[in-house]
Structures are given as C-alpha cells and as structure tokens.
Amino acid sequence: MSEARNLKSVRLAVAQTPVRDDPRDVEALRDSGREVRALMREASAQGARIVHFPEGAICFPSKFVMSVDGPDAVGPADWDRCRWPVLQSELAAIAELAGTLRLWTVIASVHRLTEPNRPHNSLYVVSDRG
C-alpha cells in the first residue's frame, strides 16, 4: 500500500526559510510569505501531509530593531513599528494555500494582542482545510 493511502502513515516535512528580523520591512515580510508558500508546494508535491516551519519563518523581530532605544541599545519594544496588516495578509495567504493543497501547516509567528498587552510568539496550526 502506498504511503499516501496508508492511514497509519503520515509524511511530515520540516522546512526552513532565511531569517528576517525587521517586521517594519514590508518587502521582507512578503518575501518570507512567498518562500513559505513555495516550500509548502514543494512539501505537498513530495507527498507530505504536514509541514512544520520553525520560529521566525516569516519574521524573527530583532530586539535592536524593535527597541525604542535602538538600533544600538535594547530597550522596551515599540510594536507599533510592526507592519501588522502585511504580516496578517501573509498568514492568511498561507492558511488559504494550506486548504488548497490539503496540507496541515504549522508555523510560528508573532501574535498581536489587544492593548495594553504585548504581542507574543505563537504557534499556528492550520488544518488541511485552511
């Protein structure tokens, strides 16, 4: 029985993207999203049912970039600097592709909370329905 039809077998892909550390950089966020989606397509083409990306797959915000005292000193983070709409757009496109490919996708990202709470790292688990 082929692995694709064997319900007791699941092919897992683990993928890595270049780490980008500036959530203010719209083009870098978009590049990361495109790279994640390309790796999702590759994983799917290789028969994976799940693809896992590490922390920082889209962006790993630098303490120096986010610091109100930066870029040479680490101070409190100014999360207003993050291009939240772009990040959300990329995460939405990833979820949509997960549904199209029928591919479970696990990806870490900064998650925005309501004020006055600070954002935190989250692990998004996107089902194969997107």
PDB file of N, CA, C and O in Angstrom, residues 33-93:
ATOM      1  N   GLY A  33       6.761  35.276   3.181  1.00  0.00           N
ATOM      2  CA  GLY A  33       5.497  34.604   2.884  1.00  0.00           C
ATOM      3  C   GLY A  33       5.564  33.814   1.588  1.00  0.00           C
ATOM      4  O   GLY A  33       5.101  32.669   1.517  1.00  0.00           O
ATOM      5  N   ARG A  34       6.168  34.411   0.567  1.00  0.00           N
ATOM      6  CA  ARG A  34       6.317  33.702  -0.714  1.00  0.00           C
ATOM      7  C   ARG A  34       7.180  32.452  -0.558  1.00  0.00           C
ATOM      8  O   ARG A  34       6.875  31.399  -1.124  1.00  0.00           O
ATOM      9  N   GLU A  35       8.258  32.566   0.220  1.00  0.00           N
ATOM     10  CA  GLU A  35       9.145  31.414   0.429  1.00  0.00           C
ATOM     11  C   GLU A  35       8.436  30.304   1.204  1.00  0.00           C
ATOM     12  O   GLU A  35       8.579  29.120   0.882  1.00  0.00           O
ATOM     13  N   VAL A  36       7.661  30.682   2.221  1.00  0.00           N
ATOM     14  CA  VAL A  36       6.897  29.684   2.976  1.00  0.00           C
ATOM     15  C   VAL A  36       5.932  28.966   2.035  1.00  0.00           C
ATOM     16  O   VAL A  36       5.852  27.727   2.031  1.00  0.00           O
ATOM     17  N   ARG A  37       5.226  29.716   1.203  1.00  0.00           N
ATOM     18  CA  ARG A  37       4.257  29.084   0.295  1.00  0.00           C
ATOM     19  C   ARG A  37       4.952  28.205  -0.751  1.00  0.00           C
ATOM     20  O   ARG A  37       4.446  27.137  -1.096  1.00  0.00           O
ATOM     21  N   ALA A  38       6.117  28.612  -1.214  1.00  0.00           N
ATOM     22  CA  ALA A  38       6.859  27.770  -2.161  1.00  0.00           C
ATOM     23  C   ALA A  38       7.271  26.460  -1.493  1.00  0.00           C
ATOM     24  O   ALA A  38       7.169  25.384  -2.097  1.00  0.00           O
ATOM     25  N   LEU A  39       7.709  26.534  -0.245  1.00  0.00           N
ATOM     26  CA  LEU A  39       8.097  25.321   0.477  1.00  0.00           C
ATOM     27  C   LEU A  39       6.878  24.449   0.777  1.00  0.00           C
ATOM     28  O   LEU A  39       6.973  23.218   0.781  1.00  0.00           O
ATOM     29  N   MET A  40       5.736  25.072   1.004  1.00  0.00           N
ATOM     30  CA  MET A  40       4.510  24.299   1.185  1.00  0.00           C
ATOM     31  C   MET A  40       4.179  23.513  -0.087  1.00  0.00           C
ATOM     32  O   MET A  40       3.821  22.332  -0.023  1.00  0.00           O
ATOM     33  N   ARG A  41       4.312  24.177  -1.226  1.00  0.00           N
ATOM     34  CA  ARG A  41       4.042  23.495  -2.508  1.00  0.00           C
ATOM     35  C   ARG A  41       5.018  22.335  -2.715  1.00  0.00           C
ATOM     36  O   ARG A  41       4.630  21.256  -3.167  1.00  0.00           O
ATOM     37  N   GLU A  42       6.277  22.561  -2.384  1.00  0.00           N
ATOM     38  CA  GLU A  42       7.281  21.513  -2.534  1.00  0.00           C
ATOM     39  C   GLU A  42       6.978  20.342  -1.604  1.00  0.00           C
ATOM     40  O   GLU A  42       7.059  19.173  -2.010  1.00  0.00           O
ATOM     41  N   ALA A  43       6.623  20.635  -0.367  1.00  0.00           N
ATOM     42  CA  ALA A  43       6.284  19.576   0.581  1.00  0.00           C
ATOM     43  C   ALA A  43       5.090  18.770   0.087  1.00  0.00           C
ATOM     44  O   ALA A  43       5.098  17.536   0.132  1.00  0.00           O
ATOM     45  N   SER A  44       4.089  19.462  -0.397  1.00  0.00           N
ATOM     46  CA  SER A  44       2.903  18.779  -0.929  1.00  0.00           C
ATOM     47  C   SER A  44       3.254  17.904  -2.119  1.00  0.00           C
ATOM     48  O   SER A  44       2.801  16.759  -2.215  1.00  0.00           O
ATOM     49  N   ALA A  45       4.072  18.422  -3.014  1.00  0.00           N
ATOM     50  CA  ALA A  45       4.472  17.666  -4.208  1.00  0.00           C
ATOM     51  C   ALA A  45       5.247  16.406  -3.830  1.00  0.00           C
ATOM     52  O   ALA A  45       5.215  15.415  -4.566  1.00  0.00           O
ATOM     53  N   GLN A  46       5.910  16.441  -2.667  1.00  0.00           N
ATOM     54  CA  GLN A  46       6.675  15.281  -2.200  1.00  0.00           C
ATOM     55  C   GLN A  46       5.816  14.333  -1.353  1.00  0.00           C
ATOM     56  O   GLN A  46       6.323  13.378  -0.780  1.00  0.00           O
ATOM     57  N   GLY A  47       4.523  14.628  -1.264  1.00  0.00           N
ATOM     58  CA  GLY A  47       3.610  13.738  -0.561  1.00  0.00           C
ATOM     59  C   GLY A  47       3.423  14.020   0.913  1.00  0.00           C
ATOM     60  O   GLY A  47       2.811  13.228   1.629  1.00  0.00           O
ATOM     61  N   ALA A  48       3.921  15.140   1.400  1.00  0.00           N
ATOM     62  CA  ALA A  48       3.753  15.476   2.817  1.00  0.00           C
ATOM     63  C   ALA A  48       2.294  15.808   3.104  1.00  0.00           C
ATOM     64  O   ALA A  48       1.590  16.384   2.276  1.00  0.00           O
ATOM     65  N   ARG A  49       1.844  15.443   4.289  1.00  0.00           N
ATOM     66  CA  ARG A  49       0.501  15.807   4.757  1.00  0.00           C
ATOM     67  C   ARG A  49       0.593  16.916   5.799  1.00  0.00           C
ATOM     68  O   ARG A  49      -0.385  17.572   6.100  1.00  0.00           O
ATOM     69  N   ILE A  50       1.797  17.081   6.361  1.00  0.00           N
ATOM     70  CA  ILE A  50       2.047  18.116   7.361  1.00  0.00           C
ATOM     71  C   ILE A  50       3.387  18.762   7.033  1.00  0.00           C
ATOM     72  O   ILE A  50       4.355  18.074   6.716  1.00  0.00           O
ATOM     73  N   VAL A  51       3.430  20.098   7.130  1.00  0.00           N
ATOM     74  CA  VAL A  51       4.699  20.798   7.004  1.00  0.00           C
ATOM     75  C   VAL A  51       4.863  21.672   8.249  1.00  0.00           C
ATOM     76  O   VAL A  51       3.913  22.316   8.695  1.00  0.00           O
ATOM     77  N   HIS A  52       6.058  21.643   8.805  1.00  0.00           N
ATOM     78  CA  HIS A  52       6.353  22.397  10.019  1.00  0.00           C
ATOM     79  C   HIS A  52       7.453  23.402   9.752  1.00  0.00           C
ATOM     80  O   HIS A  52       8.504  23.054   9.215  1.00  0.00           O
ATOM     81  N   PHE A  53       7.185  24.651  10.124  1.00  0.00           N
ATOM     82  CA  PHE A  53       8.167  25.729   9.992  1.00  0.00           C
ATOM     83  C   PHE A  53       8.600  26.165  11.386  1.00  0.00           C
ATOM     84  O   PHE A  53       7.797  26.172  12.317  1.00  0.00           O
ATOM     85  N   PRO A  54       9.849  26.565  11.548  1.00  0.00           N
ATOM     86  CA  PRO A  54      10.339  26.970  12.865  1.00  0.00           C
ATOM     87  C   PRO A  54       9.948  28.413  13.208  1.00  0.00           C
ATOM     88  O   PRO A  54       9.429  29.156  12.378  1.00  0.00           O
ATOM     89  N   GLU A  55      10.247  28.761  14.423  1.00  0.00           N
ATOM     90  CA  GLU A  55      10.046  30.133  14.876  1.00  0.00           C
ATOM     91  C   GLU A  55      10.808  31.079  13.941  1.00  0.00           C
ATOM     92  O   GLU A  55      11.914  30.778  13.511  1.00  0.00           O
ATOM     93  N   GLY A  56      10.190  32.167  13.595  1.00  0.00           N
ATOM     94  CA  GLY A  56      10.848  33.145  12.749  1.00  0.00           C
ATOM     95  C   GLY A  56      10.746  32.866  11.270  1.00  0.00           C
ATOM     96  O   GLY A  56      11.445  33.486  10.475  1.00  0.00           O
ATOM     97  N   ALA A  57       9.877  31.950  10.860  1.00  0.00           N
ATOM     98  CA  ALA A  57       9.769  31.610   9.436  1.00  0.00           C
ATOM     99  C   ALA A  57       9.359  32.822   8.603  1.00  0.00           C
ATOM    100  O   ALA A  57       9.816  32.984   7.474  1.00  0.00           O
ATOM    101  N   ILE A  58       8.523  33.676   9.158  1.00  0.00           N
ATOM    102  CA  ILE A  58       8.144  34.900   8.443  1.00  0.00           C
ATOM    103  C   ILE A  58       9.006  36.063   8.929  1.00  0.00           C
ATOM    104  O   ILE A  58       9.530  36.826   8.139  1.00  0.00           O
ATOM    105  N   CYS A  59       9.140  36.170  10.233  1.00  0.00           N
ATOM    106  CA  CYS A  59       9.984  37.224  10.799  1.00  0.00           C
ATOM    107  C   CYS A  59      10.312  36.882  12.240  1.00  0.00           C
ATOM    108  O   CYS A  59       9.457  36.400  12.982  1.00  0.00           O
ATOM    109  N   PHE A  60      11.550  37.120  12.616  1.00  0.00           N
ATOM    110  CA  PHE A  60      12.003  36.949  13.997  1.00  0.00           C
ATOM    111  C   PHE A  60      12.461  38.331  14.458  1.00  0.00           C
ATOM    112  O   PHE A  60      13.622  38.699  14.274  1.00  0.00           O
ATOM    113  N   PRO A  61      11.534  39.127  15.009  1.00  0.00           N
ATOM    114  CA  PRO A  61      11.849  40.530  15.307  1.00  0.00           C
ATOM    115  C   PRO A  61      13.080  40.711  16.190  1.00  0.00           C
ATOM    116  O   PRO A  61      13.176  40.140  17.267  1.00  0.00           O
ATOM    117  N   SER A  62      13.999  41.500  15.700  1.00  0.00           N
ATOM    118  CA  SER A  62      15.222  41.815  16.429  1.00  0.00           C
ATOM    119  C   SER A  62      14.914  42.747  17.597  1.00  0.00           C
ATOM    120  O   SER A  62      14.183  43.728  17.450  1.00  0.00           O
ATOM    121  N   LYS A  63      15.508  42.455  18.734  1.00  0.00           N
ATOM    122  CA  LYS A  63      15.343  43.331  19.895  1.00  0.00           C
ATOM    123  C   LYS A  63      15.906  44.715  19.610  1.00  0.00           C
ATOM    124  O   LYS A  63      15.422  45.705  20.131  1.00  0.00           O
ATOM    125  N   PHE A  64      16.940  44.775  18.773  1.00  0.00           N
ATOM    126  CA  PHE A  64      17.541  46.068  18.440  1.00  0.00           C
ATOM    127  C   PHE A  64      16.641  46.858  17.488  1.00  0.00           C
ATOM    128  O   PHE A  64      16.492  48.062  17.629  1.00  0.00           O
ATOM    129  N   VAL A  65      16.045  46.177  16.524  1.00  0.00           N
ATOM    130  CA  VAL A  65      15.164  46.847  15.555  1.00  0.00           C
ATOM    131  C   VAL A  65      13.918  47.381  16.254  1.00  0.00           C
ATOM    132  O   VAL A  65      13.444  48.474  15.963  1.00  0.00           O
ATOM    133  N   MET A  66      13.377  46.600  17.177  1.00  0.00           N
ATOM    134  CA  MET A  66      12.129  46.975  17.840  1.00  0.00           C
ATOM    135  C   MET A  66      12.336  47.937  19.006  1.00  0.00           C
ATOM    136  O   MET A  66      11.391  48.572  19.458  1.00  0.00           O
ATOM    137  N   SER A  67      13.552  48.067  19.492  1.00  0.00           N
ATOM    138  CA  SER A  67      13.842  48.858  20.678  1.00  0.00           C
ATOM    139  C   SER A  67      13.594  50.347  20.470  1.00  0.00           C
ATOM    140  O   SER A  67      14.034  50.935  19.485  1.00  0.00           O
ATOM    141  N   VAL A  68      12.917  50.959  21.426  1.00  0.00           N
ATOM    142  CA  VAL A  68      12.744  52.411  21.373  1.00  0.00           C
ATOM    143  C   VAL A  68      14.082  53.116  21.583  1.00  0.00           C
ATOM    144  O   VAL A  68      14.235  54.278  21.214  1.00  0.00           O
ATOM    145  N   ASP A  69      15.059  52.399  22.145  1.00  0.00           N
ATOM    146  CA  ASP A  69      16.394  52.947  22.374  1.00  0.00           C
ATOM    147  C   ASP A  69      17.380  52.538  21.287  1.00  0.00           C
ATOM    148  O   ASP A  69      18.544  52.915  21.339  1.00  0.00           O
ATOM    149  N   GLY A  70      16.915  51.738  20.305  1.00  0.00           N
ATOM    150  CA  GLY A  70      17.780  51.176  19.257  1.00  0.00           C
ATOM    151  C   GLY A  70      18.166  52.201  18.226  1.00  0.00           C
ATOM    152  O   GLY A  70      17.804  53.361  18.325  1.00  0.00           O
ATOM    153  N   PRO A  71      18.944  51.799  17.290  1.00  0.00           N
ATOM    154  CA  PRO A  71      19.292  50.416  16.993  1.00  0.00           C
ATOM    155  C   PRO A  71      20.543  49.916  17.706  1.00  0.00           C
ATOM    156  O   PRO A  71      20.922  48.777  17.520  1.00  0.00           O
ATOM    157  N   ASP A  72      21.154  50.733  18.532  1.00  0.00           N
ATOM    158  CA  ASP A  72      22.399  50.313  19.182  1.00  0.00           C
ATOM    159  C   ASP A  72      22.198  49.809  20.604  1.00  0.00           C
ATOM    160  O   ASP A  72      23.133  49.288  21.201  1.00  0.00           O
ATOM    161  N   ALA A  73      20.995  49.962  21.134  1.00  0.00           N
ATOM    162  CA  ALA A  73      20.726  49.528  22.502  1.00  0.00           C
ATOM    163  C   ALA A  73      19.372  48.836  22.559  1.00  0.00           C
ATOM    164  O   ALA A  73      18.466  49.174  21.795  1.00  0.00           O
ATOM    165  N   VAL A  74      19.260  47.892  23.461  1.00  0.00           N
ATOM    166  CA  VAL A  74      17.994  47.193  23.645  1.00  0.00           C
ATOM    167  C   VAL A  74      17.214  47.897  24.751  1.00  0.00           C
ATOM    168  O   VAL A  74      17.711  48.096  25.850  1.00  0.00           O
ATOM    169  N   GLY A  75      16.019  48.297  24.416  1.00  0.00           N
ATOM    170  CA  GLY A  75      15.106  48.910  25.375  1.00  0.00           C
ATOM    171  C   GLY A  75      13.729  48.306  25.176  1.00  0.00           C
ATOM    172  O   GLY A  75      13.592  47.284  24.499  1.00  0.00           O
ATOM    173  N   PRO A  76      12.716  48.923  25.710  1.00  0.00           N
ATOM    174  CA  PRO A  76      11.360  48.416  25.505  1.00  0.00           C
ATOM    175  C   PRO A  76      11.022  48.375  24.005  1.00  0.00           C
ATOM    176  O   PRO A  76      11.429  49.244  23.236  1.00  0.00           O
ATOM    177  N   ALA A  77      10.287  47.359  23.616  1.00  0.00           N
ATOM    178  CA  ALA A  77       9.915  47.203  22.204  1.00  0.00           C
ATOM    179  C   ALA A  77       8.764  48.130  21.845  1.00  0.00           C
ATOM    180  O   ALA A  77       7.826  48.303  22.612  1.00  0.00           O
ATOM    181  N   ASP A  78       8.863  48.712  20.665  1.00  0.00           N
ATOM    182  CA  ASP A  78       7.786  49.532  20.107  1.00  0.00           C
ATOM    183  C   ASP A  78       7.097  48.716  19.020  1.00  0.00           C
ATOM    184  O   ASP A  78       7.513  48.712  17.864  1.00  0.00           O
ATOM    185  N   TRP A  79       6.030  48.019  19.383  1.00  0.00           N
ATOM    186  CA  TRP A  79       5.347  47.120  18.459  1.00  0.00           C
ATOM    187  C   TRP A  79       4.509  47.846  17.421  1.00  0.00           C
ATOM    188  O   TRP A  79       4.028  47.239  16.474  1.00  0.00           O
ATOM    189  N   ASP A  80       4.370  49.155  17.572  1.00  0.00           N
ATOM    190  CA  ASP A  80       3.702  49.933  16.522  1.00  0.00           C
ATOM    191  C   ASP A  80       4.543  49.954  15.248  1.00  0.00           C
ATOM    192  O   ASP A  80       4.046  50.285  14.175  1.00  0.00           O
ATOM    193  N   ARG A  81       5.798  49.599  15.351  1.00  0.00           N
ATOM    194  CA  ARG A  81       6.688  49.569  14.188  1.00  0.00           C
ATOM    195  C   ARG A  81       6.387  48.375  13.262  1.00  0.00           C
ATOM    196  O   ARG A  81       6.749  48.393  12.100  1.00  0.00           O
ATOM    197  N   CYS A  82       5.790  47.351  13.806  1.00  0.00           N
ATOM    198  CA  CYS A  82       5.499  46.147  13.025  1.00  0.00           C
ATOM    199  C   CYS A  82       4.436  46.454  11.972  1.00  0.00           C
ATOM    200  O   CYS A  82       3.472  47.170  12.237  1.00  0.00           O
ATOM    201  N   ARG A  83       4.609  45.925  10.791  1.00  0.00           N
ATOM    202  CA  ARG A  83       3.629  46.087   9.705  1.00  0.00           C
ATOM    203  C   ARG A  83       2.588  44.963   9.843  1.00  0.00           C
ATOM    204  O   ARG A  83       2.561  43.995   9.105  1.00  0.00           O
ATOM    205  N   TRP A  84       1.719  45.134  10.846  1.00  0.00           N
ATOM    206  CA  TRP A  84       0.733  44.116  11.184  1.00  0.00           C
ATOM    207  C   TRP A  84      -0.159  43.712  10.012  1.00  0.00           C
ATOM    208  O   TRP A  84      -0.390  42.512   9.811  1.00  0.00           O
ATOM    209  N   PRO A  85      -0.668  44.654   9.224  1.00  0.00           N
ATOM    210  CA  PRO A  85      -1.527  44.241   8.100  1.00  0.00           C
ATOM    211  C   PRO A  85      -0.808  43.333   7.096  1.00  0.00           C
ATOM    212  O   PRO A  85      -1.405  42.393   6.565  1.00  0.00           O
ATOM    213  N   VAL A  86       0.468  43.590   6.853  1.00  0.00           N
ATOM    214  CA  VAL A  86       1.235  42.761   5.918  1.00  0.00           C
ATOM    215  C   VAL A  86       1.445  41.367   6.517  1.00  0.00           C
ATOM    216  O   VAL A  86       1.255  40.348   5.832  1.00  0.00           O
ATOM    217  N   LEU A  87       1.821  41.309   7.779  1.00  0.00           N
ATOM    218  CA  LEU A  87       2.015  40.026   8.448  1.00  0.00           C
ATOM    219  C   LEU A  87       0.717  39.217   8.410  1.00  0.00           C
ATOM    220  O   LEU A  87       0.722  38.026   8.071  1.00  0.00           O
ATOM    221  N   GLN A  88      -0.399  39.853   8.732  1.00  0.00           N
ATOM    222  CA  GLN A  88      -1.694  39.157   8.721  1.00  0.00           C
ATOM    223  C   GLN A  88      -2.057  38.693   7.316  1.00  0.00           C
ATOM    224  O   GLN A  88      -2.595  37.602   7.131  1.00  0.00           O
ATOM    225  N   SER A  89      -1.756  39.493   6.326  1.00  0.00           N
ATOM    226  CA  SER A  89      -2.030  39.127   4.942  1.00  0.00           C
ATOM    227  C   SER A  89      -1.236  37.884   4.539  1.00  0.00           C
ATOM    228  O   SER A  89      -1.763  36.980   3.876  1.00  0.00           O
ATOM    229  N   GLU A  90       0.022  37.820   4.935  1.00  0.00           N
ATOM    230  CA  GLU A  90       0.856  36.664   4.609  1.00  0.00           C
ATOM    231  C   GLU A  90       0.363  35.413   5.338  1.00  0.00           C
ATOM    232  O   GLU A  90       0.304  34.334   4.745  1.00  0.00           O
ATOM    233  N   LEU A  91      -0.007  35.552   6.590  1.00  0.00           N
ATOM    234  CA  LEU A  91      -0.539  34.406   7.328  1.00  0.00           C
ATOM    235  C   LEU A  91      -1.850  33.919   6.707  1.00  0.00           C
ATOM    236  O   LEU A  91      -2.094  32.707   6.618  1.00  0.00           O
ATOM    237  N   ALA A  92      -2.681  34.843   6.259  1.00  0.00           N
ATOM    238  CA  ALA A  92      -3.944  34.460   5.605  1.00  0.00           C
ATOM    239  C   ALA A  92      -3.680  33.733   4.292  1.00  0.00           C
ATOM    240  O   ALA A  92      -4.355  32.737   3.977  1.00  0.00           O
ATOM    241  N   ALA A  93      -2.701  34.187   3.526  1.00  0.00           N
ATOM    242  CA  ALA A  93      -2.364  33.528   2.261  1.00  0.00           C
ATOM    243  C   ALA A  93      -1.806  32.124   2.519  1.00  0.00           C
ATOM    244  O   ALA A  93      -2.075  31.187   1.759  1.00  0.00           O
TER     245      ALA A  93
END
